[in-house]
Amino acid sequence: MSSWFGNFDASNALGKLSEISSKVQKVSADVSSKVQKALPLDDELVKKLTLRTDDLLAEHDMIDAQETRKEAVRDYLSNLLPWETKDEARDILVEECREAMNKMAEEGQTFTSPFDLPEGEGRMFAEDSGMEEANEENKDKASKRLEKMGSLPQLLDEFDLDAHVGLIERLFKVDKELVRSHSQLESAGKSEQIFWKNYFFHCAFIRYEKGLSVEEIWTIQAEPSTDVETAAVDSTSRQTLDETESSVELTFEHDDDEAEIQSVLNEEDDDDDPMGPGHASSTMSATSEYDMVDSASVKMDDEELDELDAEIAKELAEMDDL
């Protein structure tokens, strides 16, 4: 029995599904309006009759959200073929991975282990297909590979066939052996699901074994910040740092005239200080040697400094007269 993948066009199907959904919503709204006009019914009853209650609308929105998410995952998974990478440093491994994956697509045990068909499904391939299914030895080997890898990425562990449709379509265009093996399926349904889950598991193991990232294919990566956003953040951080550095400054200035005035004041304080000479001087010098001052409050121009010097000289002259 041929698989539905043979004549399936995902893009066309999604377009038709969206068109049908829009038509259903429009018809439902029209019916609701006509019923309200024709019969004296309350709004709640009309909503139930037209399947537009709050619960049903919420469920419809949830289904739409799930379909939107599936479509996003489908687009993401179709970006890279199983042997490809965006890591330029590992490009050398791509061809080796491709050869290994093409070779395994010829072997029936690739699609029949480590994950088994549900009980009662029988064989995956027809007996006269020439495809040899996995025996106990093959299954044991595949199980050890699964154990070696540890936990699988979510998109591979919780395998969704619909999400992989875009990637499968790309594979069919470049891997003729995979197309041939797929055409030998005994039936669709569950066997189709297991066929692809096993195939992609072995692809993941080859990536793991050869040195390519498994998560690069089956884990949705967060989008990096744009260059503009990064530059804006850097600019803001630098401006904040500059403002912090310039807000407070340590000053170590010793003006000769100010030192002379300090000396005179210290002598006068020593005469009145009951603790004895030199106490006030040592206390003041200890507390004023290093001053923390706001840089914005100590900015003076040359004219102000000249006026200060003149006042200091005048005070010195008056002290000499005394």
Short mmCIF file of C-alpha atoms in Angstrom, two decimals:
data_model
loop_
_atom_site.label_atom_id
_atom_site.label_comp_id
_atom_site.label_asym_id
_atom_site.label_seq_id
_atom_site.Cartn_x
_atom_site.Cartn_y
_atom_site.Cartn_z
CA MET A 1 0.00 0.00 0.00
CA SER A 2 1.50 3.30 -1.02
CA SER A 3 2.13 6.04 1.54
CA TRP A 4 0.26 9.32 1.55
CA PHE A 5 3.66 11.05 1.17
CA GLY A 6 3.80 10.06 -2.47
CA ASN A 7 1.28 12.67 -3.65
CA PHE A 8 1.18 14.94 -0.62
CA ASP A 9 1.79 18.68 -1.08
CA ALA A 10 2.12 20.30 2.37
CA SER A 11 1.97 23.90 1.18
CA ASN A 12 -1.17 23.30 -0.88
CA ALA A 13 -2.83 21.39 1.98
CA LEU A 14 -2.15 24.16 4.48
CA GLY A 15 -3.53 26.75 2.07
CA LYS A 16 -6.74 24.77 1.57
CA LEU A 17 -7.11 24.19 5.31
CA SER A 18 -6.79 27.91 6.01
CA GLU A 19 -9.33 28.71 3.25
CA ILE A 20 -11.84 26.19 4.63
CA SER A 21 -11.41 27.56 8.17
CA SER A 22 -12.11 31.11 6.98
CA LYS A 23 -15.23 29.99 5.11
CA VAL A 24 -16.57 28.09 8.14
CA GLN A 25 -16.11 31.15 10.37
CA LYS A 26 -17.88 33.39 7.85
CA VAL A 27 -20.81 30.98 7.42
CA SER A 28 -21.12 30.61 11.20
CA ALA A 29 -21.26 34.37 11.68
CA ASP A 30 -23.85 34.73 8.91
CA VAL A 31 -26.04 31.96 10.39
CA SER A 32 -25.82 33.56 13.83
CA SER A 33 -26.97 36.91 12.46
CA LYS A 34 -29.89 35.40 10.51
CA VAL A 35 -31.08 33.27 13.43
CA GLN A 36 -31.11 36.28 15.74
CA LYS A 37 -33.19 38.26 13.28
CA ALA A 38 -35.66 35.45 12.56
CA LEU A 39 -36.29 34.17 16.10
CA PRO A 40 -36.77 35.92 19.45
CA LEU A 41 -33.85 34.15 21.08
CA ASP A 42 -31.35 35.45 23.62
CA ASP A 43 -27.71 35.85 22.70
CA GLU A 44 -26.51 32.89 24.78
CA LEU A 45 -28.88 30.45 23.06
CA VAL A 46 -27.89 31.77 19.64
CA LYS A 47 -24.23 31.22 20.50
CA LYS A 48 -24.94 27.60 21.43
CA LEU A 49 -26.97 26.98 18.30
CA THR A 50 -24.24 28.41 16.08
CA LEU A 51 -21.35 26.81 18.04
CA ARG A 52 -19.97 30.21 19.03
CA THR A 53 -20.05 29.99 22.83
CA ASP A 54 -17.08 31.35 24.78
CA ASP A 55 -15.82 27.82 25.51
CA LEU A 56 -15.99 26.76 21.87
CA LEU A 57 -14.31 29.97 20.70
CA ALA A 58 -11.54 29.47 23.28
CA GLU A 59 -11.05 25.88 22.08
CA HIS A 60 -10.97 27.10 18.47
CA ASP A 61 -8.32 29.69 19.38
CA MET A 62 -6.27 27.01 21.14
CA ILE A 63 -6.39 24.80 18.04
CA ASP A 64 -5.32 27.75 15.88
CA ALA A 65 -2.41 28.44 18.25
CA GLN A 66 -1.32 24.80 18.09
CA GLU A 67 -1.45 24.84 14.29
CA THR A 68 0.54 28.09 14.22
CA ARG A 69 3.18 26.54 16.48
CA LYS A 70 3.32 23.40 14.31
CA GLU A 71 3.80 25.51 11.22
CA ALA A 72 6.64 27.43 12.91
CA VAL A 73 8.32 24.16 13.95
CA ARG A 74 7.82 22.74 10.43
CA ASP A 75 9.52 25.78 8.91
CA TYR A 76 12.39 25.54 11.42
CA LEU A 77 13.02 21.83 10.84
CA SER A 78 13.15 22.28 7.07
CA ASN A 79 16.03 24.78 7.30
CA LEU A 80 18.76 22.13 7.42
CA LEU A 81 19.07 18.63 6.00
CA PRO A 82 20.11 16.05 8.62
CA TRP A 83 23.78 16.15 7.58
CA GLU A 84 24.09 19.93 7.22
CA THR A 85 25.38 22.52 9.72
CA LYS A 86 25.70 26.29 10.04
CA ASP A 87 28.94 25.89 11.97
CA GLU A 88 31.63 26.76 9.43
CA ALA A 89 34.33 25.21 11.61
CA ARG A 90 32.64 21.79 11.19
CA ASP A 91 31.81 21.98 7.48
CA ILE A 92 34.48 19.37 6.89
CA LEU A 93 32.22 16.78 8.61
CA VAL A 94 29.19 17.37 6.39
CA GLU A 95 30.14 15.10 3.48
CA GLU A 96 31.13 12.27 5.81
CA CYS A 97 27.75 12.49 7.57
CA ARG A 98 25.89 12.60 4.26
CA GLU A 99 27.58 9.44 2.98
CA ALA A 100 26.78 7.57 6.21
CA MET A 101 23.11 8.65 6.12
CA ASN A 102 22.70 7.76 2.44
CA LYS A 103 24.15 4.31 3.11
CA MET A 104 21.89 3.58 6.10
CA ALA A 105 18.79 4.58 4.04
CA GLU A 106 19.32 1.38 2.02
CA GLU A 107 18.98 -0.89 5.08
CA GLY A 108 15.61 -2.02 6.42
CA GLN A 109 16.83 -2.27 10.04
CA THR A 110 17.39 1.51 10.00
CA PHE A 111 13.62 2.05 9.97
CA THR A 112 12.61 -0.77 12.34
CA SER A 113 14.74 -0.09 15.44
CA PRO A 114 15.17 1.01 18.19
CA PHE A 115 11.48 2.01 18.26
CA ASP A 116 9.07 -0.87 17.59
CA LEU A 117 5.76 -0.92 15.81
CA PRO A 118 2.70 -1.09 18.08
CA GLU A 119 1.52 -4.60 18.89
CA GLY A 120 -0.64 -6.09 16.19
CA GLU A 121 0.85 -3.97 13.38
CA GLY A 122 2.85 -6.89 11.98
CA ARG A 123 5.65 -6.10 9.57
CA MET A 124 6.72 -2.65 8.40
CA PHE A 125 7.73 -3.82 4.90
CA ALA A 126 6.06 -6.32 2.64
CA GLU A 127 7.68 -9.76 2.68
CA ASP A 128 8.48 -9.60 -1.03
CA SER A 129 9.98 -6.08 -0.77
CA GLY A 130 13.51 -7.31 -0.16
CA MET A 131 13.80 -5.05 2.91
CA GLU A 132 15.24 -6.91 5.89
CA GLU A 133 13.74 -5.78 9.18
CA ALA A 134 15.69 -5.49 12.42
CA ASN A 135 16.44 -8.70 14.30
CA GLU A 136 17.26 -8.98 18.00
CA GLU A 137 20.92 -8.19 17.40
CA ASN A 138 20.07 -5.06 15.42
CA LYS A 139 17.59 -3.93 18.07
CA ASP A 140 20.11 -4.44 20.86
CA LYS A 141 22.71 -2.42 18.95
CA ALA A 142 20.23 0.39 18.32
CA SER A 143 19.16 0.40 21.99
CA LYS A 144 22.80 0.81 23.05
CA ARG A 145 23.12 3.77 20.68
CA LEU A 146 20.04 5.34 22.24
CA GLU A 147 21.45 4.79 25.72
CA LYS A 148 24.80 6.26 24.67
CA MET A 149 23.18 9.47 23.44
CA GLY A 150 21.24 9.92 26.67
CA SER A 151 18.16 12.13 26.47
CA LEU A 152 17.01 13.12 22.98
CA PRO A 153 16.01 16.68 22.03
CA GLN A 154 12.30 17.31 22.58
CA LEU A 155 11.41 17.58 18.87
CA LEU A 156 12.94 14.14 18.30
CA ASP A 157 11.86 12.46 21.53
CA GLU A 158 8.22 13.62 21.20
CA PHE A 159 8.26 12.94 17.49
CA ASP A 160 5.60 14.72 15.42
CA LEU A 161 5.42 13.52 11.82
CA ASP A 162 3.46 16.58 10.65
CA ALA A 163 6.22 18.88 11.93
CA HIS A 164 8.80 16.99 9.82
CA VAL A 165 6.85 17.14 6.53
CA GLY A 166 8.90 20.01 5.08
CA LEU A 167 12.19 18.29 5.95
CA ILE A 168 10.98 14.98 4.49
CA GLU A 169 10.01 16.67 1.22
CA ARG A 170 13.54 18.10 0.94
CA LEU A 171 15.06 14.68 1.65
CA PHE A 172 12.99 13.03 -1.09
CA LYS A 173 14.53 15.42 -3.61
CA VAL A 174 18.14 14.48 -2.80
CA ASP A 175 18.11 10.87 -1.48
CA LYS A 176 16.75 8.36 -3.98
CA GLU A 177 17.50 5.36 -1.73
CA LEU A 178 15.35 6.88 1.00
CA VAL A 179 12.51 7.30 -1.51
CA ARG A 180 12.86 3.65 -2.57
CA SER A 181 12.88 2.37 1.01
CA HIS A 182 9.83 4.46 1.90
CA SER A 183 7.92 3.13 -1.11
CA GLN A 184 8.21 -0.41 0.32
CA LEU A 185 6.08 0.34 3.38
CA GLU A 186 3.39 -2.27 3.94
CA SER A 187 0.91 0.38 5.11
CA ALA A 188 0.69 3.97 6.27
CA GLY A 189 -0.56 5.07 9.70
CA LYS A 190 1.51 3.96 12.70
CA SER A 191 4.17 2.32 10.56
CA GLU A 192 4.78 5.67 8.83
CA GLN A 193 5.32 7.35 12.20
CA ILE A 194 7.78 4.70 13.41
CA PHE A 195 9.55 4.57 10.02
CA TRP A 196 10.50 8.27 10.26
CA LYS A 197 11.16 8.36 13.99
CA ASN A 198 13.70 5.53 13.62
CA TYR A 199 15.25 7.12 10.53
CA PHE A 200 15.74 10.51 12.19
CA PHE A 201 17.07 8.86 15.35
CA HIS A 202 19.82 7.19 13.33
CA CYS A 203 20.52 10.53 11.60
CA ALA A 204 20.89 12.11 15.03
CA PHE A 205 23.26 9.36 16.17
CA ILE A 206 25.47 9.82 13.11
CA ARG A 207 25.65 13.57 13.84
CA TYR A 208 26.52 12.76 17.46
CA GLU A 209 29.15 10.20 16.47
CA LYS A 210 30.79 12.36 13.79
CA GLY A 211 30.88 15.53 15.89
CA LEU A 212 27.95 17.63 14.64
CA SER A 213 25.42 19.10 17.05
CA VAL A 214 22.15 17.16 17.35
CA GLU A 215 20.42 20.16 18.96
CA GLU A 216 21.18 22.27 15.88
CA ILE A 217 18.50 20.29 14.01
CA TRP A 218 15.98 19.27 16.70
CA THR A 219 16.11 22.13 19.22
CA ILE A 220 14.67 25.51 18.32
CA GLN A 221 17.35 28.08 19.00
CA ALA A 222 16.53 31.58 20.36
CA GLU A 223 17.02 34.36 17.86
CA PRO A 224 20.18 36.42 18.59
CA SER A 225 19.90 40.15 19.17
CA THR A 226 20.32 42.30 16.08
CA ASP A 227 23.43 44.43 15.61
CA VAL A 228 21.38 47.59 16.10
CA GLU A 229 19.99 46.34 19.43
CA THR A 230 23.44 45.28 20.60
CA ALA A 231 24.96 48.66 19.68
CA ALA A 232 22.18 50.48 21.51
CA VAL A 233 22.74 48.41 24.67
CA ASP A 234 26.50 48.96 24.51
CA SER A 235 26.03 52.70 24.02
CA THR A 236 23.66 52.94 26.98
CA SER A 237 26.00 50.90 29.20
CA ARG A 238 29.00 53.05 28.25
CA GLN A 239 27.07 56.29 28.93
CA THR A 240 25.98 55.03 32.36
CA LEU A 241 29.55 53.99 33.20
CA ASP A 242 30.96 57.37 32.13
CA GLU A 243 28.40 59.21 34.27
CA THR A 244 29.26 57.04 37.26
CA GLU A 245 32.99 57.59 36.85
CA SER A 246 32.63 61.38 36.54
CA SER A 247 30.14 61.87 39.39
CA VAL A 248 32.76 61.63 42.17
CA GLU A 249 36.46 62.47 42.04
CA LEU A 250 39.32 62.31 44.53
CA THR A 251 41.32 65.57 44.73
CA PHE A 252 44.88 65.87 46.03
CA GLU A 253 45.58 69.60 45.66
CA HIS A 254 47.96 71.52 47.97
CA ASP A 255 48.00 75.21 47.19
CA ASP A 256 50.91 77.15 48.81
CA ASP A 257 48.72 80.04 49.99
CA GLU A 258 46.12 77.69 51.47
CA ALA A 259 48.90 75.81 53.30
CA GLU A 260 50.14 79.08 54.85
CA ILE A 261 46.63 80.00 56.04
CA GLN A 262 46.19 76.49 57.47
CA SER A 263 49.45 76.87 59.38
CA VAL A 264 48.33 80.19 60.97
CA LEU A 265 44.93 78.73 61.91
CA ASN A 266 46.58 75.71 63.47
CA GLU A 267 48.80 77.93 65.64
CA GLU A 268 45.78 79.88 66.91
CA ASP A 269 43.87 76.67 67.64
CA ASP A 270 46.85 75.24 69.52
CA ASP A 271 46.84 78.25 71.90
CA ASP A 272 43.17 77.67 72.80
CA ASP A 273 43.14 73.89 72.69
CA PRO A 274 43.23 72.36 76.20
CA MET A 275 44.64 69.16 74.72
CA GLY A 276 47.88 70.94 73.96
CA PRO A 277 49.70 72.31 70.92
CA GLY A 278 49.51 70.35 67.71
CA HIS A 279 46.30 68.49 68.56
CA ALA A 280 44.03 70.62 66.38
CA SER A 281 46.61 70.66 63.60
CA SER A 282 46.97 66.90 63.51
CA THR A 283 43.21 66.40 63.71
CA MET A 284 42.44 68.79 60.89
CA SER A 285 45.22 67.55 58.65
CA ALA A 286 44.10 63.95 59.18
CA THR A 287 40.53 64.71 58.21
CA SER A 288 41.27 66.99 55.25
CA GLU A 289 44.18 65.28 53.57
CA TYR A 290 41.87 63.44 51.17
CA ASP A 291 38.56 65.04 50.29
CA MET A 292 35.67 63.41 48.46
CA VAL A 293 34.04 66.15 46.46
CA ASP A 294 31.50 66.35 43.70
CA SER A 295 33.32 67.27 40.50
CA ALA A 296 30.43 69.44 39.36
CA SER A 297 30.67 71.63 42.52
CA VAL A 298 34.43 72.44 42.35
CA LYS A 299 34.68 73.71 38.80
CA MET A 300 36.07 77.29 38.83
CA ASP A 301 37.28 79.46 36.04
CA ASP A 302 40.52 81.47 36.10
CA GLU A 303 38.81 84.70 37.16
CA GLU A 304 37.34 83.08 40.29
CA LEU A 305 40.75 81.66 41.23
CA ASP A 306 42.36 85.10 40.87
CA GLU A 307 39.72 86.62 43.15
CA LEU A 308 40.36 83.88 45.72
CA ASP A 309 44.12 84.52 45.62
CA ALA A 310 43.50 88.24 46.16
CA GLU A 311 41.30 87.61 49.19
CA ILE A 312 43.90 85.25 50.68
CA ALA A 313 46.65 87.83 50.20
CA LYS A 314 44.48 90.50 51.87
CA GLU A 315 43.84 88.27 54.89
CA LEU A 316 47.56 87.56 55.23
CA ALA A 317 48.36 91.27 55.15
CA GLU A 318 45.82 92.00 57.86
CA MET A 319 47.29 89.26 60.05
CA ASP A 320 50.81 90.72 59.60
CA ASP A 321 49.55 94.16 60.73
CA LEU A 322 48.27 92.57 63.92
#
